GROMACS .gro file of C-alpha atoms in nm:
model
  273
    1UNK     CA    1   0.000   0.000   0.000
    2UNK     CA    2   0.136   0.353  -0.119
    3UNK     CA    3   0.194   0.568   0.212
    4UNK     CA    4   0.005   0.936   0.174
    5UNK     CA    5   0.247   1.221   0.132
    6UNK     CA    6   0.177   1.580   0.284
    7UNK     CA    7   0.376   1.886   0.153
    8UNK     CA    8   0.332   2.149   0.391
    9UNK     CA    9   0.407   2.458   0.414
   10UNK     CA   10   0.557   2.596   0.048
   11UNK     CA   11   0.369   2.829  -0.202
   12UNK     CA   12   0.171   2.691  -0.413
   13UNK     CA   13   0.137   2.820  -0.798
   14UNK     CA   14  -0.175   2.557  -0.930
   15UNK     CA   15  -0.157   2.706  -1.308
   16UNK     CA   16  -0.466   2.790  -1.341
   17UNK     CA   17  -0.409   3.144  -1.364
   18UNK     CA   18  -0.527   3.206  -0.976
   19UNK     CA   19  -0.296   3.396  -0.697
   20UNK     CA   20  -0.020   3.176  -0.572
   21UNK     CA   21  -0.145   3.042  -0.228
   22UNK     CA   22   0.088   3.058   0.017
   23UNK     CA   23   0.137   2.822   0.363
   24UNK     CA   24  -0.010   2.576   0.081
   25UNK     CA   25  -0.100   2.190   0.184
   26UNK     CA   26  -0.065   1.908  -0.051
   27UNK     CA   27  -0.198   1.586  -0.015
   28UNK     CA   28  -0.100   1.289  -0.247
   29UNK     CA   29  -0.214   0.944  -0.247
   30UNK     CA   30  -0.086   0.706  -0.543
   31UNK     CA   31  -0.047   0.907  -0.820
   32UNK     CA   32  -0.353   1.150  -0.735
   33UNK     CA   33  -0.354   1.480  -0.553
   34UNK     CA   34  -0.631   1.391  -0.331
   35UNK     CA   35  -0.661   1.774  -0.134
   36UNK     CA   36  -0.491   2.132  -0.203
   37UNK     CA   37  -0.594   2.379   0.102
   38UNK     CA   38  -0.410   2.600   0.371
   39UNK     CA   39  -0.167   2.407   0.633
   40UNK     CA   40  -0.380   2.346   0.928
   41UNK     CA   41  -0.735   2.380   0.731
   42UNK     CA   42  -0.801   1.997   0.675
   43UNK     CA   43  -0.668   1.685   0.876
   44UNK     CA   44  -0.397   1.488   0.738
   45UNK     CA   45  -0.444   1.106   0.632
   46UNK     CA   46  -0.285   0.835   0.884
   47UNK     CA   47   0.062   0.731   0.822
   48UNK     CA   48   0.116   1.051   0.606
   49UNK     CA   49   0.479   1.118   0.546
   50UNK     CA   50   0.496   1.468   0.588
   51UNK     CA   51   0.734   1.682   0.349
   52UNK     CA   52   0.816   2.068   0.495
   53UNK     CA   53   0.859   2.302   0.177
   54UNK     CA   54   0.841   2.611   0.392
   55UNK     CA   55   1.060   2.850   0.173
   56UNK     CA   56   0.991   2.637  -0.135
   57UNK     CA   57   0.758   2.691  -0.433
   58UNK     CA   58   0.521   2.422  -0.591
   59UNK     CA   59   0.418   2.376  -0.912
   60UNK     CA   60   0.229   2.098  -1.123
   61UNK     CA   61   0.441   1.879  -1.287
   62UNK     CA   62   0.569   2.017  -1.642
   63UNK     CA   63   0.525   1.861  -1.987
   64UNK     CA   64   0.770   1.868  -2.259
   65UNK     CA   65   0.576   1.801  -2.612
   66UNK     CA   66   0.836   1.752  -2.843
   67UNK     CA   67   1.148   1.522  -2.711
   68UNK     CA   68   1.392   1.292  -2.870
   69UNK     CA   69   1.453   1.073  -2.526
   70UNK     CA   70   1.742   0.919  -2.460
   71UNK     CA   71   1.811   0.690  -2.165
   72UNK     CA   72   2.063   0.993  -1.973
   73UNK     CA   73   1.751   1.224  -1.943
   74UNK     CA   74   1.524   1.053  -1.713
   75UNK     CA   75   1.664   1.207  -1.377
   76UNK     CA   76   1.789   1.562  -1.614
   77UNK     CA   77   1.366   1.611  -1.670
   78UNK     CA   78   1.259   1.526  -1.302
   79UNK     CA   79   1.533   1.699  -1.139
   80UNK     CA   80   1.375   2.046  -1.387
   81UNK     CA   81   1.025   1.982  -1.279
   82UNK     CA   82   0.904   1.801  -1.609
   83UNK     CA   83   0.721   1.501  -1.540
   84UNK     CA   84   0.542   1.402  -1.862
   85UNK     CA   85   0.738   1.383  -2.206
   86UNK     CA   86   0.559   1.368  -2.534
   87UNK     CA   87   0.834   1.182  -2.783
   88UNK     CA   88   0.797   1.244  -3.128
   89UNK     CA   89   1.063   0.997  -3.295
   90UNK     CA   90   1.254   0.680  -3.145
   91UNK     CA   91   1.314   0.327  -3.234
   92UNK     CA   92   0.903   0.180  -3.086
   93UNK     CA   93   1.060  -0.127  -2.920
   94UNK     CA   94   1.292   0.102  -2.699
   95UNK     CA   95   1.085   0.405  -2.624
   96UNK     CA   96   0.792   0.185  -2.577
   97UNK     CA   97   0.964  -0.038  -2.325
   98UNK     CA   98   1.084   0.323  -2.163
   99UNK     CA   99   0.713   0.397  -2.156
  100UNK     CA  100   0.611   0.095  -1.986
  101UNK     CA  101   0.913   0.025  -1.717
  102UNK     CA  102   0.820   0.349  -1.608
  103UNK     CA  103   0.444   0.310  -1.568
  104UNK     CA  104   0.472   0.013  -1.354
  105UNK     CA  105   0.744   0.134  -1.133
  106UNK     CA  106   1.028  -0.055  -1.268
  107UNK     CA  107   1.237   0.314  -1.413
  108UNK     CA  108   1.263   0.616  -1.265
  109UNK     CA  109   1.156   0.898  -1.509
  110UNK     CA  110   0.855   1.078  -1.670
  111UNK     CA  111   0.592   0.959  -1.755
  112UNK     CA  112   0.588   0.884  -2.158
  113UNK     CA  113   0.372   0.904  -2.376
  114UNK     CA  114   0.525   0.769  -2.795
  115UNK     CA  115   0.511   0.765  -3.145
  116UNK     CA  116   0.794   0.547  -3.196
  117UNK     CA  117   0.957   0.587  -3.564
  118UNK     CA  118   0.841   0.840  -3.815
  119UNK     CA  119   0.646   0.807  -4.139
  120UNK     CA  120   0.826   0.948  -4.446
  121UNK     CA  121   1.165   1.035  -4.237
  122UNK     CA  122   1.312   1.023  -4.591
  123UNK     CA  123   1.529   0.843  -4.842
  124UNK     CA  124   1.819   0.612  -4.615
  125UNK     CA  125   1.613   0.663  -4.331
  126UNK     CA  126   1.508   0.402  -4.028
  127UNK     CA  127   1.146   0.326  -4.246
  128UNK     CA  128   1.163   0.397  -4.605
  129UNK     CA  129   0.805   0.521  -4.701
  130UNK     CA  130   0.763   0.609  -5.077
  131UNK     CA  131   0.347   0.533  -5.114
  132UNK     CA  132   0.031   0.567  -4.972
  133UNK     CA  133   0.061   0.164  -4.918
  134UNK     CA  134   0.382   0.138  -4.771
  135UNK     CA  135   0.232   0.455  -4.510
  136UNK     CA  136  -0.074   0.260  -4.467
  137UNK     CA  137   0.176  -0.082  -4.416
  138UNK     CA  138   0.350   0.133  -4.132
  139UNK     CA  139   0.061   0.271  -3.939
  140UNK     CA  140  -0.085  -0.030  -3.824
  141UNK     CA  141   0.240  -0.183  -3.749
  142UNK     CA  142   0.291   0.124  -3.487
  143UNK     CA  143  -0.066   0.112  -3.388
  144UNK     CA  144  -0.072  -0.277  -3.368
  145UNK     CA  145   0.266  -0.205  -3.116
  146UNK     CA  146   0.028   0.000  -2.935
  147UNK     CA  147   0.214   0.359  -2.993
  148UNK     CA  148   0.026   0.641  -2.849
  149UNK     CA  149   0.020   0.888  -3.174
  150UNK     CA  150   0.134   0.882  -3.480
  151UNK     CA  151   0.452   1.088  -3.601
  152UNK     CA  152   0.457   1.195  -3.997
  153UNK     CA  153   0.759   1.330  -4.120
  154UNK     CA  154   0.905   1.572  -4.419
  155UNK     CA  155   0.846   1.346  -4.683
  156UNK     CA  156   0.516   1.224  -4.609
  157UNK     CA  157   0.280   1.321  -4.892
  158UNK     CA  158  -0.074   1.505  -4.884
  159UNK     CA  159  -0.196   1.089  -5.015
  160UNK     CA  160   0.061   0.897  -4.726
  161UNK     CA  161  -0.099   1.165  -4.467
  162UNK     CA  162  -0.462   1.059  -4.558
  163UNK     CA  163  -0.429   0.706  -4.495
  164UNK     CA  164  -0.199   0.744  -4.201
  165UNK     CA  165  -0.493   0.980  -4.024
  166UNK     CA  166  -0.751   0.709  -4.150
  167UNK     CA  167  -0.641   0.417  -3.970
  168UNK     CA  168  -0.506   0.673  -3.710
  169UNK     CA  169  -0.825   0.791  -3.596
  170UNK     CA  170  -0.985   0.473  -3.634
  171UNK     CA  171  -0.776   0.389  -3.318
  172UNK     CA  172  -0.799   0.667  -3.119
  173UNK     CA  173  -0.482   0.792  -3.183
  174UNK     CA  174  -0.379   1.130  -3.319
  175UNK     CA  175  -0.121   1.260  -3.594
  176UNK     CA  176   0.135   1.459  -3.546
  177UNK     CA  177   0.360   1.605  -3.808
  178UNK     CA  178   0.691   1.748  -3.904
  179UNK     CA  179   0.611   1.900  -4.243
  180UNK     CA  180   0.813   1.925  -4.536
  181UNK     CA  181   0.654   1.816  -4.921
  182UNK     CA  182   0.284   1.964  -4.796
  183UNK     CA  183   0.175   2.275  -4.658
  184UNK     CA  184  -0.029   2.295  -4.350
  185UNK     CA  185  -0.315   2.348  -4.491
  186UNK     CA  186  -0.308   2.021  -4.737
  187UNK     CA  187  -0.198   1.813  -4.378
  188UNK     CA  188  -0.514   1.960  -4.208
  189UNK     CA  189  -0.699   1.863  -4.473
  190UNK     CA  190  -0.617   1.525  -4.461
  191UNK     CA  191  -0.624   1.460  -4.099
  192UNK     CA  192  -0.326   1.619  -3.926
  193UNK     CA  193  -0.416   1.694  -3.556
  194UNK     CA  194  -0.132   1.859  -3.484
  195UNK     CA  195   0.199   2.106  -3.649
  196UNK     CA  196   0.559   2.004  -3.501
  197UNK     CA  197   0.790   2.296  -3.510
  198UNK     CA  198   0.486   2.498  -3.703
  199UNK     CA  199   0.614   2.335  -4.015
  200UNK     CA  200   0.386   2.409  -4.318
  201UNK     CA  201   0.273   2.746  -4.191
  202UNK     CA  202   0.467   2.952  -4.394
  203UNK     CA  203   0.291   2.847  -4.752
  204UNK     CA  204  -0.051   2.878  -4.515
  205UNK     CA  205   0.014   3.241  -4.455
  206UNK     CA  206   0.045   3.376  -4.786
  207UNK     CA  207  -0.244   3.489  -5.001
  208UNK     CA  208  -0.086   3.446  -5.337
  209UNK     CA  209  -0.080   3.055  -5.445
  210UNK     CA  210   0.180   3.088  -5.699
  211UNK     CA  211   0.392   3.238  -5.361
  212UNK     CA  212   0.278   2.963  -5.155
  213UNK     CA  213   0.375   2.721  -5.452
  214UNK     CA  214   0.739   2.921  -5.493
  215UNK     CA  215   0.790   2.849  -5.110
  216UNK     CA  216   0.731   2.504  -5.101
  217UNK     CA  217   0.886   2.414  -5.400
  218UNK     CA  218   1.190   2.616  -5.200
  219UNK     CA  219   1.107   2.366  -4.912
  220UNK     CA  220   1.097   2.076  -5.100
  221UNK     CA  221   1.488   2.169  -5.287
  222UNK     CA  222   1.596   2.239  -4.939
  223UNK     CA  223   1.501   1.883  -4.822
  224UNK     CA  224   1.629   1.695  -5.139
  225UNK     CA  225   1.949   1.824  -5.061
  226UNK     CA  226   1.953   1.909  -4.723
  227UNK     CA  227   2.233   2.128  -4.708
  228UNK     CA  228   2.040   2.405  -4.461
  229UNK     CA  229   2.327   2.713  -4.539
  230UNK     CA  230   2.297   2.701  -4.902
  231UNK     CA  231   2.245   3.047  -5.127
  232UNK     CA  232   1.880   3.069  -5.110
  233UNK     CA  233   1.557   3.061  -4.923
  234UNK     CA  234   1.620   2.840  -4.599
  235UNK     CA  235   1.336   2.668  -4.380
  236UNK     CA  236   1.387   3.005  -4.158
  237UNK     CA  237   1.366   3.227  -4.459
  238UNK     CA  238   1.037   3.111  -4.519
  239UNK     CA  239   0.853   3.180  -4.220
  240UNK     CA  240   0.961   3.555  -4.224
  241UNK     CA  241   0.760   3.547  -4.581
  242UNK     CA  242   0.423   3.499  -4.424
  243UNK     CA  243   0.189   3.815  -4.456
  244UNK     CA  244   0.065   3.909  -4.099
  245UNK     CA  245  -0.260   4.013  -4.229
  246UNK     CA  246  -0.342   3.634  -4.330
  247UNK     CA  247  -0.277   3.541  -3.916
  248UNK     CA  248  -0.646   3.605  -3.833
  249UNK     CA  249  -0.782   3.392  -4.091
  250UNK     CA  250  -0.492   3.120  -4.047
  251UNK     CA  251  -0.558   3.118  -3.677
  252UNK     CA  252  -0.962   3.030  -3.724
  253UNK     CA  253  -0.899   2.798  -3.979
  254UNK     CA  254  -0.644   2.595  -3.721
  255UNK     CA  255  -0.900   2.636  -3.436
  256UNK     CA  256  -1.211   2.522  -3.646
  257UNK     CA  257  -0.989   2.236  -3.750
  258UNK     CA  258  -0.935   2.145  -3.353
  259UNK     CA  259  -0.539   2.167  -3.466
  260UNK     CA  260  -0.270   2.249  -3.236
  261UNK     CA  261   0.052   2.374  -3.346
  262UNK     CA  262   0.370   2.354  -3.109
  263UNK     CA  263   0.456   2.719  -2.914
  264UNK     CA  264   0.813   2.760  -3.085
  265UNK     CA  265   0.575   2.908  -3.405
  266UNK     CA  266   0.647   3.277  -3.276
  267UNK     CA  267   1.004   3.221  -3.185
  268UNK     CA  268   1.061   3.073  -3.583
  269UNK     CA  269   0.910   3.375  -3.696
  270UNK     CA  270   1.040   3.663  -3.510
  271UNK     CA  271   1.419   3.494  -3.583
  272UNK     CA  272   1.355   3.432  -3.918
  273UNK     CA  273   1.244   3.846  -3.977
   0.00000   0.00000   0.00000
């Protein structure tokens, strides 16, 4: 049986936008917060072990939604506060054995939540996806592994993405991509629940299609060779192309979609002007 644990005395900041409380009284049992009140308001449970964080602040654990884990970072996330990672590329059979040992106690570390390996990582790359079969082939051997969302990559095409969603969302599961040969628009048209690294915005926020077409042909050069510093327009170059005055109707289009795009999207954009 899991013994109660009281922190007692610390300030508490609950994130939900209310004043920080302070002389603050935890009470966890398992892996629940059973009680949040003022130290001496509410009686504690038998057998508590009482922590003091007088002097201390508390926070709710912290995600981090786009990680490439490796086995040194377990202790590096806890020991920062972050106690859920969202990983967005690894070998399945490792991460997902990560995923599990820590869920029944057996590692110490986050808690996990997978894609394991990308679809349409590229030519040379871990799975070679060049068709809408070979996607569809991939999918449900990730789902069938039991992955918790699917990860699409640069080279997955607007016809790879629509299958991928299909038997995607069939299970539950949501898709997550790094765009490359599609714009944003195309991937949330074809099932994309969510934009790593804002990728495909830039052709989005233009209102010119032969622009939008310009900049991801641009894309799509950059990613056949891959050489990033080469004369030209870059990945970054792009995103300082967008017109602000297409943001508004970008921004409803996302949120009538139910689409989520990751919160680097303003950083990308004020570097790349």
């Amino acid at each position: 049986m899991t013994v109660p644990i009281v922190l007692e005395g610390g300030k508490l900041v609950d994130g939900t936008g209310g004043k920080p409380l302070d002389d603050a009284l935890v009470i966890v049992e398992g892996k629940k917060i059973k009680a949040v009140s003022r130290k001496g308001k509410i009686p504690y449970p038998k057998e508590a072990k009482v922590i003091h964080t007088g002097g201390k602040t508390l926070l709710p654990g912290l995600w981090d939604t786009h990680v490439h884990y490796r086995d040194w970072m377990a202790e590096l996330f806890l020991a920062h506060g972050v106690t859920t990672i969202v990983d967005l590329g690894n070998y399945s059979t490792w991460i997902l054995a990560q995923r599990d040992g820590e869920a029944k106690g057996k590692i110490r570390g986050p808690r996990v939540f997978a894609c394991g390996e990308g679809i349409g990582e590229g030519p040379g790359k871990r799975i070679e996806v060049k068709n809408a079969e070979d996607a569809h082939r991939e999918v449900k051997r990730l789902l069938s592994e039991g992955v918790d969302a699917v990860k699409v990559w640069a080279y997955c095409t607007a016809e790879m993405l629509k299958v991928v969603s299909a038997e995607a969302h069939k299970a539950g599961r949501k898709v997550i991509g790094h765009l490359g040969v599609i714009s944003a628009r195309d991937a949330v048209l074809n099932g994309l629940d969510c934009l790593a690294h804002a990728t495909g915005l830039p052709m989005t926020a233009v209102k010119d299609e032969q622009k939008a077409q310009w900049m991801l042909d641009q894309e799509i050069r950059r990613l056949q060779t891959m050489i990033i510093g080469e004369p030209g327009i870059t990945a970054w170059g792009l995103f300082a192309m967008m017109e602000e005055d297409t943001f508004d109707a970008v921004s409803e289009f996302l949120v009538k979609e139910d689409v989520r795009i990751e919160p680097d999207f303003v950083y990308r954009w004020q570097l790349a002007s």
